[in-house]
Coordinates of N, CA and C in Angstrom, one line a residue:
M41 N 29.5 -45.0 27.9 CA 30.3 -43.9 27.4 C 30.2 -43.7 25.9
K42 N 30.2 -44.8 25.2 CA 30.1 -44.7 23.7 C 28.8 -44.2 23.3
K43 N 27.7 -44.5 24.0 CA 26.3 -44.1 23.7 C 26.3 -42.5 23.8
H44 N 26.9 -42.0 24.8 CA 26.9 -40.6 25.1 C 27.6 -39.8 23.9
K45 N 28.7 -40.4 23.5 CA 29.5 -39.8 22.4 C 28.6 -39.8 21.1
I46 N 28.0 -40.9 20.8 CA 27.2 -41.0 19.6 C 26.0 -40.0 19.7
F47 N 25.4 -40.0 20.9 CA 24.3 -39.0 21.1 C 24.7 -37.6 20.9
G48 N 25.9 -37.3 21.4 CA 26.4 -35.9 21.2 C 26.7 -35.5 19.8
I49 N 27.3 -36.5 19.1 CA 27.5 -36.3 17.6 C 26.2 -36.1 16.9
F50 N 25.3 -37.0 17.2 CA 24.0 -36.9 16.5 C 23.3 -35.5 16.8
T51 N 23.4 -35.1 18.0 CA 22.8 -33.8 18.4 C 23.4 -32.6 17.7
F52 N 24.8 -32.7 17.6 CA 25.5 -31.7 16.9 C 25.1 -31.6 15.4
I53 N 25.0 -32.7 14.8 CA 24.7 -32.8 13.4 C 23.2 -32.3 13.2
L54 N 22.3 -32.7 14.0 CA 20.9 -32.2 14.0 C 20.9 -30.7 14.1
A55 N 21.6 -30.1 15.1 CA 21.6 -28.7 15.3 C 22.2 -28.0 14.1
A56 N 23.2 -28.5 13.5 CA 23.8 -27.9 12.3 C 22.8 -27.9 11.2
I57 N 22.1 -28.9 11.0 CA 21.1 -29.0 9.9 C 20.0 -28.0 10.2
L58 N 19.5 -27.9 11.4 CA 18.4 -27.0 11.7 C 18.9 -25.5 11.5
I59 N 20.1 -25.2 11.9 CA 20.6 -23.8 11.7 C 20.8 -23.5 10.3
S60 N 21.3 -24.4 9.5 CA 21.4 -24.2 8.0 C 20.1 -24.0 7.3
Q61 N 19.1 -24.8 7.7 CA 17.8 -24.7 7.1 C 17.1 -23.3 7.4
S62 N 17.3 -22.8 8.7 CA 16.7 -21.5 9.0 C 17.4 -20.4 8.3
S63 N 18.7 -20.5 8.0 CA 19.3 -19.5 7.2 C 18.9 -19.4 5.8
F64 N 18.5 -20.6 5.2 CA 18.0 -20.6 3.8 C 16.7 -19.9 3.7
G65 N 15.9 -20.0 4.7 CA 14.6 -19.3 4.7 C 14.6 -17.8 4.8
Q66 N 15.7 -17.3 5.3 CA 15.9 -15.9 5.5 C 16.5 -15.2 4.3
E67 N 17.1 -15.9 3.4 CA 17.8 -15.3 2.3 C 17.0 -14.4 1.4
K68 N 15.7 -14.8 1.2 CA 14.9 -14.0 0.3 C 14.7 -12.6 0.8
F69 N 14.8 -12.4 2.1 CA 14.6 -11.0 2.6 C 15.9 -10.2 2.6
K70 N 17.0 -10.8 2.3 CA 18.3 -10.1 2.2 C 18.6 -9.5 0.9
K71 N 17.7 -9.7 -0.1 CA 17.9 -9.1 -1.4 C 17.9 -7.6 -1.3
T72 N 18.8 -6.9 -2.0 CA 18.9 -5.5 -2.0 C 17.7 -4.9 -2.8
P73 N 17.4 -3.6 -2.7 CA 16.4 -3.0 -3.5 C 16.7 -3.2 -5.0
E74 N 18.0 -3.1 -5.3 CA 18.4 -3.2 -6.7 C 18.1 -4.6 -7.3
E75 N 18.3 -5.7 -6.4 CA 18.1 -7.0 -6.8 C 16.6 -7.3 -7.0
R76 N 15.8 -6.8 -6.0 CA 14.3 -6.9 -6.1 C 13.8 -6.2 -7.3
A77 N 14.2 -5.0 -7.6 CA 13.7 -4.3 -8.7 C 14.1 -5.0 -10.0
Q78 N 15.3 -5.5 -10.1 CA 15.8 -6.2 -11.3 C 15.0 -7.4 -11.5
H79 N 14.7 -8.2 -10.5 CA 14.0 -9.4 -10.6 C 12.6 -9.2 -11.1
K80 N 11.9 -8.2 -10.5 CA 10.5 -7.9 -10.9 C 10.5 -7.3 -12.3
T81 N 11.5 -6.5 -12.7 CA 11.6 -6.0 -14.0 C 11.8 -7.1 -15.0
D82 N 12.6 -8.1 -14.7 CA 12.8 -9.2 -15.6 C 11.5 -10.0 -15.8
K83 N 10.8 -10.2 -14.7 CA 9.5 -10.9 -14.8 C 8.5 -10.2 -15.7
M84 N 8.4 -8.8 -15.5 CA 7.5 -8.0 -16.3 C 7.9 -8.0 -17.7
T85 N 9.2 -7.9 -18.0 CA 9.7 -7.9 -19.4 C 9.3 -9.2 -20.1
K86 N 9.4 -10.3 -19.4 CA 9.0 -11.6 -20.0 C 7.5 -11.7 -20.2
H87 N 6.7 -11.3 -19.2 CA 5.2 -11.5 -19.4 C 4.5 -10.3 -20.1
L88 N 5.1 -9.1 -20.2 CA 4.5 -8.0 -20.8 C 5.2 -7.6 -22.1
S89 N 6.3 -8.3 -22.5 CA 7.0 -7.9 -23.7 C 7.4 -6.4 -23.7
L90 N 8.2 -6.0 -22.6 CA 8.6 -4.6 -22.5 C 9.7 -4.3 -23.5
T91 N 9.7 -3.1 -24.0 CA 10.8 -2.6 -24.8 C 12.0 -2.2 -23.9
D92 N 13.1 -2.0 -24.5 CA 14.3 -1.6 -23.7 C 14.0 -0.3 -22.9
D93 N 13.3 0.7 -23.5 CA 13.0 1.9 -22.9 C 12.1 1.7 -21.7
Q94 N 11.1 0.8 -21.9 CA 10.1 0.5 -20.9 C 10.8 -0.2 -19.7
Q95 N 11.7 -1.1 -20.0 CA 12.5 -1.8 -19.0 C 13.2 -0.8 -18.1
K96 N 13.8 0.2 -18.6 CA 14.6 1.2 -17.8 C 13.6 1.9 -16.9
Q97 N 12.5 2.3 -17.5 CA 11.5 3.1 -16.7 C 10.9 2.2 -15.6
V98 N 10.6 1.0 -15.9 CA 10.0 0.1 -14.9 C 11.0 -0.2 -13.8
Y99 N 12.2 -0.4 -14.2 CA 13.3 -0.6 -13.2 C 13.3 0.6 -12.2
D100 N 13.4 1.8 -12.8 CA 13.5 3.0 -11.9 C 12.3 3.1 -11.0
I101 N 11.1 2.8 -11.5 CA 9.9 2.9 -10.6 C 9.9 1.8 -9.5
L102 N 10.3 0.6 -9.9 CA 10.4 -0.5 -8.9 C 11.5 -0.3 -7.9
Y103 N 12.6 0.2 -8.4 CA 13.7 0.5 -7.4 C 13.3 1.6 -6.4
N104 N 12.6 2.6 -6.9 CA 12.1 3.6 -6.0 C 11.1 3.0 -4.9
Q105 N 10.2 2.1 -5.4 CA 9.3 1.4 -4.5 C 10.0 0.6 -3.5
A106 N 11.0 -0.2 -3.9 CA 11.8 -1.0 -3.0 C 12.5 -0.3 -2.0
T107 N 13.1 0.9 -2.3 CA 13.8 1.7 -1.3 C 12.8 2.3 -0.3
Q108 N 11.6 2.7 -0.8 CA 10.6 3.2 0.1 C 10.1 2.2 1.0
M109 N 9.9 0.9 0.5 CA 9.5 -0.2 1.4 C 10.5 -0.5 2.4
D110 N 11.8 -0.5 2.1 CA 12.9 -0.8 3.0 C 12.9 0.3 4.1
A111 N 12.7 1.6 3.7 CA 12.7 2.6 4.7 C 11.5 2.5 5.7
L112 N 10.4 2.0 5.1 CA 9.2 1.8 5.9 C 9.4 0.7 6.9
R113 N 10.0 -0.4 6.4 CA 10.2 -1.5 7.3 C 11.2 -1.2 8.4
G114 N 12.1 -0.3 8.2 CA 13.1 0.2 9.2 C 12.5 1.1 10.2
N115 N 11.4 1.7 9.9 CA 10.8 2.7 10.8 C 10.0 2.0 11.9
Q116 N 10.6 1.9 13.0 CA 9.9 1.2 14.1 C 9.0 2.1 14.9
E117 N 9.0 3.4 14.6 CA 8.1 4.3 15.4 C 6.7 4.3 14.9
M118 N 6.5 3.8 13.7 CA 5.1 3.7 13.1 C 4.3 2.6 13.7
T119 N 3.0 2.8 13.8 CA 2.2 1.7 14.2 C 2.0 0.7 13.1
K120 N 1.5 -0.5 13.4 CA 1.3 -1.5 12.3 C 0.3 -1.0 11.3
E121 N -0.7 -0.4 11.8 CA -1.8 0.1 10.9 C -1.3 1.3 10.0
A122 N -0.5 2.2 10.6 CA 0.0 3.3 9.8 C 1.0 2.8 8.7
R123 N 1.8 1.8 9.1 CA 2.7 1.1 8.1 C 1.9 0.5 7.0
K124 N 0.8 -0.2 7.3 CA 0.0 -0.8 6.3 C -0.6 0.2 5.4
E125 N -1.1 1.3 5.9 CA -1.7 2.4 5.0 C -0.6 3.0 4.1
Q126 N 0.6 3.1 4.7 CA 1.7 3.7 3.9 C 2.1 2.8 2.8
K127 N 2.1 1.4 3.1 CA 2.4 0.5 2.0 C 1.4 0.5 0.9
K128 N 0.1 0.6 1.3 CA -0.9 0.7 0.3 C -0.7 1.9 -0.6
A129 N -0.3 3.1 0.0 CA -0.1 4.3 -0.8 C 1.1 4.1 -1.7
I130 N 2.1 3.5 -1.3 CA 3.3 3.2 -2.1 C 2.9 2.3 -3.3
W131 N 2.2 1.2 -3.0 CA 1.8 0.3 -4.1 C 0.9 1.0 -5.1
S132 N 0.0 1.8 -4.6 CA -0.9 2.6 -5.5 C -0.2 3.5 -6.4
D133 N 0.8 4.2 -5.8 CA 1.6 5.2 -6.5 C 2.4 4.4 -7.6
T134 N 3.0 3.3 -7.2 CA 3.8 2.5 -8.2 C 2.9 2.0 -9.3
D135 N 1.7 1.5 -9.0 CA 0.8 1.0 -10.0 C 0.4 2.1 -11.0
S136 N 0.2 3.3 -10.5 CA -0.2 4.4 -11.4 C 1.0 4.8 -12.3
K137 N 2.2 4.8 -11.7 CA 3.4 5.1 -12.5 C 3.6 4.0 -13.6
L138 N 3.4 2.8 -13.2 CA 3.6 1.7 -14.2 C 2.6 1.8 -15.3
S139 N 1.4 2.1 -15.0 CA 0.3 2.2 -16.0 C 0.7 3.3 -17.0
G140 N 1.4 4.3 -16.6 CA 1.8 5.3 -17.5 C 2.9 4.9 -18.5
V141 N 3.6 3.8 -18.1 CA 4.7 3.3 -19.0 C 4.1 2.3 -20.0
F142 N 3.1 1.6 -19.6 CA 2.6 0.5 -20.4 C 1.7 1.0 -21.5
N143 N 1.6 0.2 -22.6 CA 0.6 0.5 -23.7 C -0.7 -0.2 -23.3
T144 N -1.7 -0.1 -24.0 CA -3.0 -0.6 -23.7 C -3.0 -2.1 -23.5
E145 N -2.4 -2.8 -24.4 CA -2.3 -4.3 -24.3 C -1.6 -4.7 -23.0
Q146 N -0.5 -4.0 -22.7 CA 0.3 -4.4 -21.5 C -0.5 -4.1 -20.2
I147 N -1.3 -3.0 -20.3 CA -2.1 -2.6 -19.1 C -3.1 -3.7 -18.8
E148 N -3.7 -4.2 -19.9 CA -4.7 -5.3 -19.7 C -4.1 -6.5 -19.1
K149 N -2.9 -6.9 -19.7 CA -2.2 -8.1 -19.1 C -1.8 -7.8 -17.7
W150 N -1.3 -6.6 -17.4 CA -0.9 -6.3 -16.0 C -2.1 -6.3 -15.0
N151 N -3.3 -5.8 -15.5 CA -4.4 -5.9 -14.6 C -4.9 -7.3 -14.4
K152 N -4.8 -8.2 -15.4 CA -5.2 -9.6 -15.2 C -4.2 -10.3 -14.2
F153 N -3.0 -10.0 -14.4 CA -2.0 -10.5 -13.5 C -2.3 -10.1 -12.0
K154 N -2.5 -8.8 -11.8 CA -2.8 -8.3 -10.5 C -4.1 -9.0 -9.9
E155 N -5.1 -9.2 -10.7 CA -6.3 -9.8 -10.3 C -6.1 -11.3 -9.9
K156 N -5.3 -12.0 -10.7 CA -4.9 -13.4 -10.3 C -4.2 -13.4 -9.0
K157 N -3.3 -12.5 -8.8 CA -2.5 -12.4 -7.6 C -3.3 -12.1 -6.4
K158 N -4.3 -11.2 -6.6 CA -5.2 -10.8 -5.5 C -6.1 -12.0 -5.1
Q159 N -6.6 -12.8 -6.1 CA -7.4 -13.9 -5.9 C -6.6 -15.0 -5.1
K160 N -5.4 -15.2 -5.6 CA -4.5 -16.2 -4.9 C -4.3 -15.8 -3.4
H161 N -4.1 -14.5 -3.2 CA -3.8 -14.1 -1.8 C -5.1 -14.2 -1.0
M162 N -6.2 -13.9 -1.6 CA -7.5 -14.0 -0.8 C -7.8 -15.5 -0.5
N163 N -7.5 -16.4 -1.5 CA -7.7 -17.8 -1.2 C -6.8 -18.3 -0.1
K164 N -5.6 -17.9 -0.1 CA -4.6 -18.3 0.9 C -5.1 -17.7 2.3
K165 N -5.6 -16.5 2.3 CA -6.0 -15.8 3.5 C -7.2 -16.6 4.1
S166 N -8.2 -16.9 3.2 CA -9.4 -17.5 3.7 C -9.1 -19.0 4.1
S167 N -8.2 -19.6 3.5 CA -7.8 -21.0 4.0 C -7.2 -21.0 5.3
K168 N -6.4 -19.9 5.6 CA -5.8 -19.8 6.9 C -6.8 -19.6 8.0
K169 N -7.8 -18.7 7.7 CA -8.9 -18.4 8.6 C -9.7 -19.7 8.8
H170 N -9.9 -20.5 7.8 CA -10.7 -21.7 7.9 C -9.9 -22.7 8.7
N171 N -8.6 -22.8 8.6 CA -7.8 -23.7 9.3 C -7.7 -23.3 10.8
K172 N -7.7 -22.0 11.1 CA -7.7 -21.5 12.5 C -9.0 -21.9 13.2
G173 N -10.1 -21.8 12.4 CA -11.4 -22.1 13.0 C -11.5 -23.6 13.3
N174 N -10.9 -24.5 12.5 CA -10.9 -25.9 12.7 C -10.1 -26.3 13.9
K175 N -9.0 -25.6 14.1 CA -8.1 -25.8 15.3 C -8.8 -25.4 16.6
K176 N -9.6 -24.3 16.6 CA -10.3 -23.9 17.8 C -11.4 -24.8 18.1
Q177 N -12.0 -25.5 17.1 CA -13.1 -26.4 17.4 C -12.7 -27.7 18.0
K178 N -11.4 -28.1 17.8 CA -10.9 -29.4 18.2 C -10.7 -29.4 19.7

């Protein structure tokens, strides 16, 4: 009887830990468009030395992007491919608007940052493909 009680308590504690861990992982997606725009604006301000006027303009552009992305995610009628194309269009539009706000030096830094991010994404993507290939061979 005592073993069953201990096992029950252990199971309850384990379940509570697993539930709390899964909720931590989902928090980053619960940020509002305002929070996401502010976070990105702060990072850009730090790395690109934005002026106060530029910060306001960048925030407005990024807020617009975030609200468009939220609307896109909420649209269940679109196909995955159509959603992907629409995201690319939004990113492209945002990038061109941001380039209009930045000076020459900031544009260079911004382009270097995007290239690093793209390389990191491609490396991650290729390692995933490589790992899938290894799993299939086993």
